[in-house]
């Protein structure tokens, strides 16, 4: 056997897999411990204009598990024309991402091992094929390196919950769960997990609790949340397998006969000592407490959550958050310690698990320039307006410019009409009063749909029972209504709105924490409902926080339309003002509204002025793309495409060589698309009549383009197909016409033979037989392509 002639797949099948499982099959169990070609990311969602595609997903050749979800080794294979260690850089990259201790590379001759647990002695070594380590050997080495004692084994190897449906945790969830369980097995009692919104924190918490509960390490567990809907969602969804062992504390009553307790912290705490019903439990009743969204209360020393945590101080405590708070007064890290694992918004977008987003920035003149009343001017109710300069800190809080609200509603409606009027939309307002006025303005801007169903626009705020009752319907992807939710604070955290396509910011953002939480309402992906990205409309310059070093997930596009321009982002950034403005982030802190968007209780209520006769207008509107690496692109789509193509093909000749040699041209176009070169979008700018080949040659290498019709006519004039019979020539002429109409991709597909005018020549099988069979037909297609692309242009 000539090893050099074998493909990588052959090398794996004939040499690597047998070496891993052992010649007698006694090493790694191929059914439960060996996984091949494992995709562990989804591939970044790349957005260009109206085109959305996924980039390439990361794939490991082998993942070797000690037990399901306890990975020990990653193996990268190469064919035998490579060295033994040629796959090691990729293997190490994947081992680091996946938090796997041992990395291997092989070309079928031997293995190269890299021990990531080693801090001294031999780190990397070559191993003969027949000496690949067993699971027990690697597990023993791992435990020794990590100092894991025998009494901790039962906790660390406890099975995950498996419902038999095939649902498996994502790679970052496995890391978070395993690191947390390992830390608790080692005796750590304060643990912080940071995971971006939309990455499955509750499911992660469930698996942590399940493993600790089933292993007997923790017997009574309290899961604390700050919103009633979060407790209900948790009980009926992720925590459902706990069944009768679980209860939700309601009506301020305590039943000590359960093992898993779900609790709204407000239900067990209060301002009076008698209200603190958590004290009906003994201090050592719970041995595990998990605090969801721990940035919202437990970080502050005087927070009611903090009181609960300190009362049950002997319990192991885990904080979950997307946005840890770190200020002079408030610190999650001081209480819980450094995070055992962080999975950021930026990483989630890069992996393709979270949706990227475009930003439409709209600056209103009064927000940017301020407004001062005339001497003695009164509001609509006859109140004399205090004479001073009013700015965006005042608007919709103590000064209401009614035409401003109308303008915002008009711009939001304009965007929805240009895209999809039934796209789920959340409008964040300053306070409850502002949310109600916005609801009215949106109804007036959409009278037809509001008349058809009174739930088209709804106010969903903490004081509105009717609106809160519709929250589940807003979240449900299958429920059409409500479509537009006007809120102030209620929906800023924990609302799992998978199909939210538009987030409107018409409130000043109080902090980076709040900003990330609000952005998180749109970052969930739902491919079944075509939700792969979302749009933020920003009326309050909140997206200046993208420039803050604490923000970790840039937008795909930022767009500021000028007066009179459409609010829908164009397919490429405008030449004048296409780059992100690195203005200072808005100040946040003391001047901000209270936790529900209203003024803090206890202070004097300021006078509110309602002004209905002051004109407002749009002063600025702005777009920007992200490339496939998440970096902001400030050049035009043409310039970006030119640069990207030239990175792949240094010269026109290099591109022509690859193009002519390709079995299918579509493969080249798909590869370019993964790099963010979307030819449909380029065709909109250069011309719809040009072939993908001419678009690339023209944009990247300045070659003069020919239209598809011109190329087809040149082939016809040269009588290229004279050697074929009349019927075969008629088929080729029809293929040429299809090329002229829609491009090379349609010609390369055998499916084209099932449509007119090809059906006039027979079935696909009969047509192929006109060329002597499938090989002859494919050869004719190659000849056709060669004739079409005989000259670069």
CSV table of N, CA and C in Angstrom, one decimal, residues 164-310:
chain,number,residue,atom,x,y,z
A,164,UNK,N,-32.5,11.9,26.3
A,164,UNK,CA,-32.7,11.0,25.2
A,164,UNK,C,-33.1,11.6,23.9
A,165,UNK,N,-33.2,12.9,23.8
A,165,UNK,CA,-33.6,13.6,22.6
A,165,UNK,C,-32.5,13.9,21.7
A,166,UNK,N,-31.2,13.7,22.2
A,166,UNK,CA,-30.1,14.0,21.4
A,166,UNK,C,-29.5,15.4,21.7
A,167,UNK,N,-30.3,16.2,22.5
A,167,UNK,CA,-29.8,17.6,22.8
A,167,UNK,C,-28.5,17.5,23.6
A,168,UNK,N,-27.5,18.1,23.2
A,168,UNK,CA,-26.2,18.1,23.9
A,168,UNK,C,-25.8,19.5,24.2
A,169,UNK,N,-25.1,19.7,25.3
A,169,UNK,CA,-24.6,21.1,25.6
A,169,UNK,C,-23.6,21.5,24.6
A,170,UNK,N,-23.5,22.8,24.4
A,170,UNK,CA,-22.5,23.4,23.5
A,170,UNK,C,-21.2,23.4,24.2
A,171,UNK,N,-20.1,23.6,23.4
A,171,UNK,CA,-18.7,23.4,24.0
A,171,UNK,C,-18.5,24.3,25.2
A,172,UNK,N,-19.0,25.6,25.1
A,172,UNK,CA,-18.7,26.5,26.2
A,172,UNK,C,-19.5,26.2,27.4
A,173,UNK,N,-20.7,25.7,27.2
A,173,UNK,CA,-21.5,25.2,28.4
A,173,UNK,C,-20.8,24.1,29.1
A,174,UNK,N,-20.2,23.1,28.3
A,174,UNK,CA,-19.5,22.0,29.0
A,174,UNK,C,-18.4,22.6,29.8
A,175,UNK,N,-17.6,23.6,29.3
A,175,UNK,CA,-16.5,24.1,30.0
A,175,UNK,C,-17.0,24.8,31.3
A,176,UNK,N,-18.1,25.6,31.2
A,176,UNK,CA,-18.6,26.3,32.4
A,176,UNK,C,-19.1,25.3,33.4
A,177,UNK,N,-19.8,24.2,33.0
A,177,UNK,CA,-20.3,23.2,33.9
A,177,UNK,C,-19.2,22.5,34.6
A,178,UNK,N,-18.2,22.0,33.8
A,178,UNK,CA,-17.1,21.2,34.3
A,178,UNK,C,-16.2,22.0,35.2
A,179,UNK,N,-15.9,23.2,34.9
A,179,UNK,CA,-15.1,24.0,35.7
A,179,UNK,C,-15.8,24.3,37.1
A,180,UNK,N,-17.1,24.6,37.0
A,180,UNK,CA,-17.8,24.9,38.2
A,180,UNK,C,-17.9,23.6,39.1
A,181,UNK,N,-18.2,22.5,38.6
A,181,UNK,CA,-18.3,21.3,39.3
A,181,UNK,C,-16.9,20.9,39.9
A,182,UNK,N,-15.9,21.0,39.1
A,182,UNK,CA,-14.5,20.7,39.6
A,182,UNK,C,-14.1,21.6,40.7
A,183,UNK,N,-14.5,22.9,40.6
A,183,UNK,CA,-14.1,23.9,41.7
A,183,UNK,C,-14.8,23.5,43.0
A,184,UNK,N,-16.1,23.1,42.9
A,184,UNK,CA,-16.9,22.8,44.1
A,184,UNK,C,-16.3,21.5,44.7
A,185,UNK,N,-15.9,20.5,43.8
A,185,UNK,CA,-15.3,19.3,44.3
A,185,UNK,C,-14.0,19.5,45.0
A,186,UNK,N,-13.3,20.6,44.6
A,186,UNK,CA,-12.1,21.0,45.3
A,186,UNK,C,-12.3,21.7,46.6
A,187,UNK,N,-13.6,22.1,46.9
A,187,UNK,CA,-13.9,22.8,48.1
A,187,UNK,C,-14.1,24.3,48.0
A,188,UNK,N,-14.1,24.8,46.8
A,188,UNK,CA,-14.4,26.3,46.6
A,188,UNK,C,-15.8,26.6,46.9
A,189,UNK,N,-16.1,27.7,47.5
A,189,UNK,CA,-17.5,28.0,47.9
A,189,UNK,C,-18.1,29.3,47.3
A,190,UNK,N,-17.3,30.1,46.6
A,190,UNK,CA,-17.8,31.3,46.0
A,190,UNK,C,-17.3,31.3,44.6
A,191,UNK,N,-18.3,31.2,43.6
A,191,UNK,CA,-17.9,31.0,42.2
A,191,UNK,C,-18.7,31.9,41.3
A,192,UNK,N,-18.0,32.5,40.4
A,192,UNK,CA,-18.7,33.5,39.4
A,192,UNK,C,-18.6,32.9,38.0
A,193,UNK,N,-19.7,32.8,37.3
A,193,UNK,CA,-19.7,32.4,35.9
A,193,UNK,C,-20.2,33.6,35.1
A,194,UNK,N,-19.5,34.0,34.1
A,194,UNK,CA,-19.9,35.1,33.2
A,194,UNK,C,-20.2,34.6,31.8
A,195,UNK,N,-21.4,34.6,31.4
A,195,UNK,CA,-21.9,34.1,30.1
A,195,UNK,C,-22.8,35.1,29.4
A,196,UNK,N,-22.5,35.5,28.2
A,196,UNK,CA,-23.3,36.5,27.5
A,196,UNK,C,-24.8,36.1,27.4
A,197,UNK,N,-25.6,37.1,27.4
A,197,UNK,CA,-27.1,36.9,27.2
A,197,UNK,C,-27.3,36.0,26.0
A,198,UNK,N,-28.2,35.0,26.1
A,198,UNK,CA,-28.6,34.2,25.0
A,198,UNK,C,-27.7,33.0,24.8
A,199,UNK,N,-26.8,32.7,25.8
A,199,UNK,CA,-25.9,31.6,25.7
A,199,UNK,C,-26.3,30.4,26.5
A,200,UNK,N,-27.5,30.5,27.2
A,200,UNK,CA,-28.0,29.4,27.9
A,200,UNK,C,-27.5,29.3,29.4
A,201,UNK,N,-27.5,30.4,30.1
A,201,UNK,CA,-27.1,30.3,31.5
A,201,UNK,C,-27.9,29.4,32.4
A,202,UNK,N,-29.3,29.5,32.1
A,202,UNK,CA,-30.2,28.7,33.0
A,202,UNK,C,-30.0,27.2,32.7
A,203,UNK,N,-29.8,26.8,31.5
A,203,UNK,CA,-29.5,25.4,31.1
A,203,UNK,C,-28.2,25.0,31.8
A,204,UNK,N,-27.2,25.8,31.7
A,204,UNK,CA,-25.9,25.6,32.3
A,204,UNK,C,-26.1,25.4,33.8
A,205,UNK,N,-26.9,26.2,34.5
A,205,UNK,CA,-27.1,26.1,35.9
A,205,UNK,C,-27.8,24.8,36.2
A,206,UNK,N,-28.8,24.4,35.4
A,206,UNK,CA,-29.5,23.2,35.6
A,206,UNK,C,-28.5,22.0,35.6
A,207,UNK,N,-27.6,21.9,34.7
A,207,UNK,CA,-26.7,20.8,34.6
A,207,UNK,C,-25.7,20.8,35.8
A,208,UNK,N,-25.3,22.0,36.2
A,208,UNK,CA,-24.5,22.0,37.4
A,208,UNK,C,-25.2,21.5,38.6
A,209,UNK,N,-26.4,22.0,38.8
A,209,UNK,CA,-27.2,21.5,40.0
A,209,UNK,C,-27.5,20.0,39.9
A,210,UNK,N,-27.9,19.5,38.7
A,210,UNK,CA,-28.2,18.1,38.5
A,210,UNK,C,-27.0,17.2,38.9
A,211,UNK,N,-25.8,17.6,38.4
A,211,UNK,CA,-24.7,16.7,38.7
A,211,UNK,C,-24.3,16.8,40.2
A,212,UNK,N,-24.4,17.9,40.8
A,212,UNK,CA,-24.0,18.1,42.2
A,212,UNK,C,-25.1,17.4,43.1
A,213,UNK,N,-26.4,17.5,42.6
A,213,UNK,CA,-27.5,16.8,43.4
A,213,UNK,C,-27.4,15.3,43.2
A,214,UNK,N,-27.2,14.8,42.0
A,214,UNK,CA,-27.2,13.4,41.8
A,214,UNK,C,-26.0,12.7,42.4
A,215,UNK,N,-24.9,13.4,42.5
A,215,UNK,CA,-23.7,12.8,43.1
A,215,UNK,C,-23.8,12.9,44.7
A,216,UNK,N,-24.8,13.6,45.2
A,216,UNK,CA,-24.9,13.7,46.6
A,216,UNK,C,-24.1,14.8,47.3
A,217,UNK,N,-23.3,15.5,46.4
A,217,UNK,CA,-22.5,16.6,46.9
A,217,UNK,C,-23.3,17.7,47.5
A,218,UNK,N,-24.4,18.0,46.9
A,218,UNK,CA,-25.3,19.1,47.4
A,218,UNK,C,-26.8,18.5,47.5
A,219,UNK,N,-27.4,18.7,48.6
A,219,UNK,CA,-28.7,18.1,48.8
A,219,UNK,C,-29.9,19.1,48.8
A,220,UNK,N,-29.7,20.3,49.2
A,220,UNK,CA,-30.8,21.3,49.2
A,220,UNK,C,-30.2,22.5,48.5
A,221,UNK,N,-30.9,22.9,47.4
A,221,UNK,CA,-30.4,24.0,46.5
A,221,UNK,C,-31.5,25.1,46.4
A,222,UNK,N,-31.0,26.3,46.4
A,222,UNK,CA,-31.9,27.5,46.2
A,222,UNK,C,-31.4,28.2,44.9
A,223,UNK,N,-32.4,28.4,44.0
A,223,UNK,CA,-32.1,29.2,42.8
A,223,UNK,C,-32.8,30.5,42.9
A,224,UNK,N,-32.0,31.6,43.0
A,224,UNK,CA,-32.6,32.9,43.2
A,224,UNK,C,-32.7,33.7,41.9
A,225,UNK,N,-33.9,34.3,41.6
A,225,UNK,CA,-34.0,35.1,40.4
A,225,UNK,C,-34.7,36.4,40.9
A,226,UNK,N,-34.7,37.4,40.0
A,226,UNK,CA,-35.3,38.7,40.4
A,226,UNK,C,-36.5,39.1,39.6
A,227,UNK,N,-37.0,38.2,38.7
A,227,UNK,CA,-38.2,38.4,37.9
A,227,UNK,C,-39.1,37.2,38.0
A,228,UNK,N,-40.4,37.4,38.2
A,228,UNK,CA,-41.3,36.2,38.4
A,228,UNK,C,-41.3,35.4,37.1
A,229,UNK,N,-41.2,36.1,35.9
A,229,UNK,CA,-41.3,35.3,34.7
A,229,UNK,C,-40.0,34.4,34.5
A,230,UNK,N,-38.9,34.8,35.1
A,230,UNK,CA,-37.7,34.0,35.0
A,230,UNK,C,-37.9,32.7,35.9
A,231,UNK,N,-38.5,32.9,37.0
A,231,UNK,CA,-38.7,31.7,37.9
A,231,UNK,C,-39.7,30.7,37.1
A,232,UNK,N,-40.8,31.3,36.5
A,232,UNK,CA,-41.7,30.4,35.9
A,232,UNK,C,-41.1,29.7,34.6
A,233,UNK,N,-40.4,30.5,33.8
A,233,UNK,CA,-39.7,29.9,32.7
A,233,UNK,C,-38.7,28.8,33.1
A,234,UNK,N,-38.0,29.0,34.1
A,234,UNK,CA,-37.0,28.1,34.6
A,234,UNK,C,-37.7,26.8,35.1
A,235,UNK,N,-38.8,26.9,35.8
A,235,UNK,CA,-39.5,25.7,36.4
A,235,UNK,C,-40.1,24.9,35.2
A,236,UNK,N,-40.7,25.5,34.2
A,236,UNK,CA,-41.4,24.8,33.2
A,236,UNK,C,-40.5,24.3,32.1
A,237,UNK,N,-39.3,24.9,32.0
A,237,UNK,CA,-38.4,24.6,30.8
A,237,UNK,C,-37.2,23.8,31.3
A,238,UNK,N,-36.1,24.5,31.6
A,238,UNK,CA,-34.8,23.9,31.9
A,238,UNK,C,-34.8,23.0,33.1
A,239,UNK,N,-35.6,23.4,34.2
A,239,UNK,CA,-35.5,22.7,35.4
A,239,UNK,C,-36.6,21.6,35.5
A,240,UNK,N,-37.4,21.4,34.5
A,240,UNK,CA,-38.5,20.4,34.5
A,240,UNK,C,-38.1,19.0,35.0
A,241,UNK,N,-36.9,18.5,34.6
A,241,UNK,CA,-36.5,17.2,35.0
A,241,UNK,C,-36.5,17.0,36.6
A,242,UNK,N,-36.4,18.0,37.4
A,242,UNK,CA,-36.4,17.9,38.8
A,242,UNK,C,-37.7,17.4,39.4
A,243,UNK,N,-38.8,17.6,38.6
A,243,UNK,CA,-40.1,17.1,38.9
A,243,UNK,C,-40.5,17.4,40.3
A,244,UNK,N,-41.0,16.4,41.1
A,244,UNK,CA,-41.6,16.7,42.4
A,244,UNK,C,-40.6,17.0,43.5
A,245,UNK,N,-39.3,17.0,43.2
A,245,UNK,CA,-38.3,17.4,44.1
A,245,UNK,C,-38.1,18.9,44.2
A,246,UNK,N,-38.8,19.6,43.3
A,246,UNK,CA,-38.6,21.0,43.1
A,246,UNK,C,-39.9,21.8,43.5
A,247,UNK,N,-39.8,23.0,44.0
A,247,UNK,CA,-40.9,23.8,44.3
A,247,UNK,C,-40.5,25.3,44.1
A,248,UNK,N,-41.5,26.1,43.8
A,248,UNK,CA,-41.3,27.6,43.7
A,248,UNK,C,-41.9,28.2,45.0
A,249,UNK,N,-41.2,29.0,45.7
A,249,UNK,CA,-41.7,29.6,46.9
A,249,UNK,C,-42.6,30.7,46.5
A,250,UNK,N,-43.9,30.6,46.9
A,250,UNK,CA,-44.9,31.6,46.5
A,250,UNK,C,-45.7,32.0,47.8
A,251,UNK,N,-46.4,33.1,47.7
A,251,UNK,CA,-47.3,33.6,48.8
A,251,UNK,C,-46.6,33.7,50.1
A,252,UNK,N,-45.3,33.9,50.0
A,252,UNK,CA,-44.5,34.1,51.2
A,252,UNK,C,-44.7,33.0,52.2
A,253,UNK,N,-44.8,31.7,51.7
A,253,UNK,CA,-44.9,30.6,52.6
A,253,UNK,C,-43.8,29.6,52.3
A,254,UNK,N,-43.3,28.9,53.4
A,254,UNK,CA,-42.2,28.1,53.3
A,254,UNK,C,-42.6,26.6,53.6
A,255,UNK,N,-42.2,25.7,52.7
A,255,UNK,CA,-42.4,24.3,52.9
A,255,UNK,C,-41.0,23.6,52.8
A,256,UNK,N,-40.6,23.0,53.9
A,256,UNK,CA,-39.2,22.5,54.0
A,256,UNK,C,-39.0,21.1,53.5
A,257,UNK,N,-40.0,20.6,52.8
A,257,UNK,CA,-40.0,19.2,52.4
A,257,UNK,C,-39.4,18.9,51.0
A,258,UNK,N,-39.0,20.0,50.3
A,258,UNK,CA,-38.4,19.9,49.0
A,258,UNK,C,-36.9,19.9,49.0
A,259,UNK,N,-36.3,19.6,47.8
A,259,UNK,CA,-34.8,19.7,47.7
A,259,UNK,C,-34.3,20.8,46.8
A,260,UNK,N,-35.1,21.1,45.8
A,260,UNK,CA,-34.8,22.2,44.9
A,260,UNK,C,-35.8,23.3,45.0
A,261,UNK,N,-35.3,24.5,45.3
A,261,UNK,CA,-36.2,25.7,45.6
A,261,UNK,C,-35.9,26.8,44.5
A,262,UNK,N,-37.0,27.2,43.8
A,262,UNK,CA,-36.9,28.4,43.0
A,262,UNK,C,-37.6,29.5,43.7
A,263,UNK,N,-36.9,30.7,43.6
A,263,UNK,CA,-37.4,31.8,44.4
A,263,UNK,C,-37.2,33.1,43.8
A,264,UNK,N,-38.2,34.0,43.8
A,264,UNK,CA,-38.0,35.4,43.5
A,264,UNK,C,-37.5,36.1,44.8
A,265,UNK,N,-36.4,36.8,44.7
A,265,UNK,CA,-35.8,37.3,46.0
A,265,UNK,C,-36.8,38.2,46.7
A,266,UNK,N,-37.6,38.9,46.0
A,266,UNK,CA,-38.6,39.8,46.7
A,266,UNK,C,-39.6,39.0,47.5
A,267,UNK,N,-39.8,37.6,47.1
A,267,UNK,CA,-40.7,36.8,47.9
A,267,UNK,C,-40.2,36.4,49.2
A,268,UNK,N,-38.9,36.5,49.5
A,268,UNK,CA,-38.4,36.0,50.8
A,268,UNK,C,-37.8,37.2,51.6
A,269,UNK,N,-37.8,38.4,51.0
A,269,UNK,CA,-37.2,39.5,51.7
A,269,UNK,C,-38.2,40.7,51.8
A,270,UNK,N,-37.9,41.6,52.6
A,270,UNK,CA,-38.7,42.8,52.8
A,270,UNK,C,-38.1,43.9,53.6
A,271,UNK,N,-38.7,45.0,53.7
A,271,UNK,CA,-38.2,46.1,54.5
A,271,UNK,C,-38.3,45.9,56.0
A,272,UNK,N,-39.3,45.1,56.4
A,272,UNK,CA,-39.5,44.8,57.8
A,272,UNK,C,-38.9,43.4,58.1
A,273,UNK,N,-38.5,43.3,59.3
A,273,UNK,CA,-37.9,42.0,59.7
A,273,UNK,C,-38.8,40.8,59.5
A,274,UNK,N,-40.1,41.1,59.8
A,274,UNK,CA,-41.1,40.0,59.6
A,274,UNK,C,-41.2,39.5,58.2
A,275,UNK,N,-40.9,40.4,57.3
A,275,UNK,CA,-41.0,40.1,55.9
A,275,UNK,C,-39.8,39.2,55.4
A,276,UNK,N,-38.8,39.1,56.1
A,276,UNK,CA,-37.6,38.3,55.7
A,276,UNK,C,-37.9,36.8,56.0
A,277,UNK,N,-38.8,36.2,55.2
A,277,UNK,CA,-39.2,34.8,55.5
A,277,UNK,C,-38.1,33.8,55.2
A,278,UNK,N,-37.0,34.2,54.5
A,278,UNK,CA,-35.9,33.3,54.4
A,278,UNK,C,-35.3,32.9,55.7
A,279,UNK,N,-35.5,33.7,56.7
A,279,UNK,CA,-35.0,33.3,58.1
A,279,UNK,C,-35.8,32.2,58.7
A,280,UNK,N,-36.9,31.8,58.1
A,280,UNK,CA,-37.6,30.6,58.6
A,280,UNK,C,-36.9,29.3,58.3
A,281,UNK,N,-35.9,29.4,57.3
A,281,UNK,CA,-35.0,28.3,57.1
A,281,UNK,C,-33.8,28.5,58.1
A,282,UNK,N,-33.3,27.4,58.5
A,282,UNK,CA,-32.0,27.5,59.3
A,282,UNK,C,-30.9,27.9,58.5
A,283,UNK,N,-29.9,28.5,59.1
A,283,UNK,CA,-28.8,29.1,58.3
A,283,UNK,C,-28.0,28.0,57.5
A,284,UNK,N,-28.1,26.8,57.9
A,284,UNK,CA,-27.4,25.7,57.2
A,284,UNK,C,-28.3,24.8,56.3
A,285,UNK,N,-29.6,25.3,56.1
A,285,UNK,CA,-30.6,24.5,55.4
A,285,UNK,C,-30.1,24.3,54.0
A,286,UNK,N,-29.7,25.3,53.3
A,286,UNK,CA,-29.2,25.1,51.9
A,286,UNK,C,-27.7,24.9,51.9
A,287,UNK,N,-27.2,24.0,51.0
A,287,UNK,CA,-25.8,23.8,50.9
A,287,UNK,C,-25.3,24.3,49.5
A,288,UNK,N,-26.3,24.8,48.6
A,288,UNK,CA,-25.9,25.4,47.4
A,288,UNK,C,-27.0,26.5,47.0
A,289,UNK,N,-26.5,27.7,46.7
A,289,UNK,CA,-27.3,28.8,46.3
A,289,UNK,C,-26.8,29.3,44.9
A,290,UNK,N,-27.7,29.4,43.9
A,290,UNK,CA,-27.3,30.0,42.6
A,290,UNK,C,-28.0,31.3,42.4
A,291,UNK,N,-27.3,32.3,42.2
A,291,UNK,CA,-27.9,33.7,42.0
A,291,UNK,C,-27.9,34.0,40.5
A,292,UNK,N,-29.1,34.0,39.9
A,292,UNK,CA,-29.2,34.4,38.5
A,292,UNK,C,-29.1,35.9,38.3
A,293,UNK,N,-28.5,36.3,37.2
A,293,UNK,CA,-28.4,37.8,37.0
A,293,UNK,C,-27.8,38.5,38.2
A,294,UNK,N,-26.7,38.0,38.8
A,294,UNK,CA,-26.3,38.4,40.1
A,294,UNK,C,-25.8,39.9,40.1
A,295,UNK,N,-25.6,40.5,38.9
A,295,UNK,CA,-25.2,41.9,38.8
A,295,UNK,C,-26.4,42.8,39.3
A,296,UNK,N,-27.6,42.3,39.4
A,296,UNK,CA,-28.7,43.1,39.6
A,296,UNK,C,-29.0,43.4,41.1
A,297,UNK,N,-28.4,42.7,42.0
A,297,UNK,CA,-28.7,42.9,43.4
A,297,UNK,C,-27.6,42.5,44.4
A,298,UNK,N,-27.0,41.3,44.1
A,298,UNK,CA,-26.1,40.8,45.2
A,298,UNK,C,-24.8,41.5,45.2
A,299,UNK,N,-24.5,42.3,44.2
A,299,UNK,CA,-23.2,43.0,44.2
A,299,UNK,C,-23.2,44.1,45.2
A,300,UNK,N,-24.3,44.8,45.5
A,300,UNK,CA,-24.3,45.9,46.4
A,300,UNK,C,-24.4,45.4,47.8
A,301,UNK,N,-23.6,45.9,48.7
A,301,UNK,CA,-23.5,45.5,50.1
A,301,UNK,C,-24.9,45.5,50.8
A,302,UNK,N,-25.7,46.5,50.5
A,302,UNK,CA,-27.0,46.6,51.2
A,302,UNK,C,-28.1,46.0,50.4
A,303,UNK,N,-27.8,45.3,49.3
A,303,UNK,CA,-28.9,44.7,48.5
A,303,UNK,C,-29.6,43.6,49.3
A,304,UNK,N,-30.8,43.4,49.0
A,304,UNK,CA,-31.6,42.3,49.7
A,304,UNK,C,-31.0,40.9,49.4
A,305,UNK,N,-30.6,40.8,48.2
A,305,UNK,CA,-29.9,39.5,47.8
A,305,UNK,C,-28.7,39.2,48.7
A,306,UNK,N,-28.0,40.3,48.9
A,306,UNK,CA,-26.7,40.2,49.7
A,306,UNK,C,-27.1,39.7,51.1
A,307,UNK,N,-28.2,40.2,51.6
A,307,UNK,CA,-28.6,39.8,53.0
A,307,UNK,C,-28.9,38.3,53.0
A,308,UNK,N,-29.6,37.8,51.9
A,308,UNK,CA,-29.9,36.4,51.9
A,308,UNK,C,-28.6,35.5,51.8
A,309,UNK,N,-27.7,36.0,50.9
A,309,UNK,CA,-26.4,35.3,50.7
A,309,UNK,C,-25.6,35.2,52.0
A,310,UNK,N,-25.6,36.3,52.8
A,310,UNK,CA,-24.8,36.3,54.0
A,310,UNK,C,-25.5,35.5,55.1
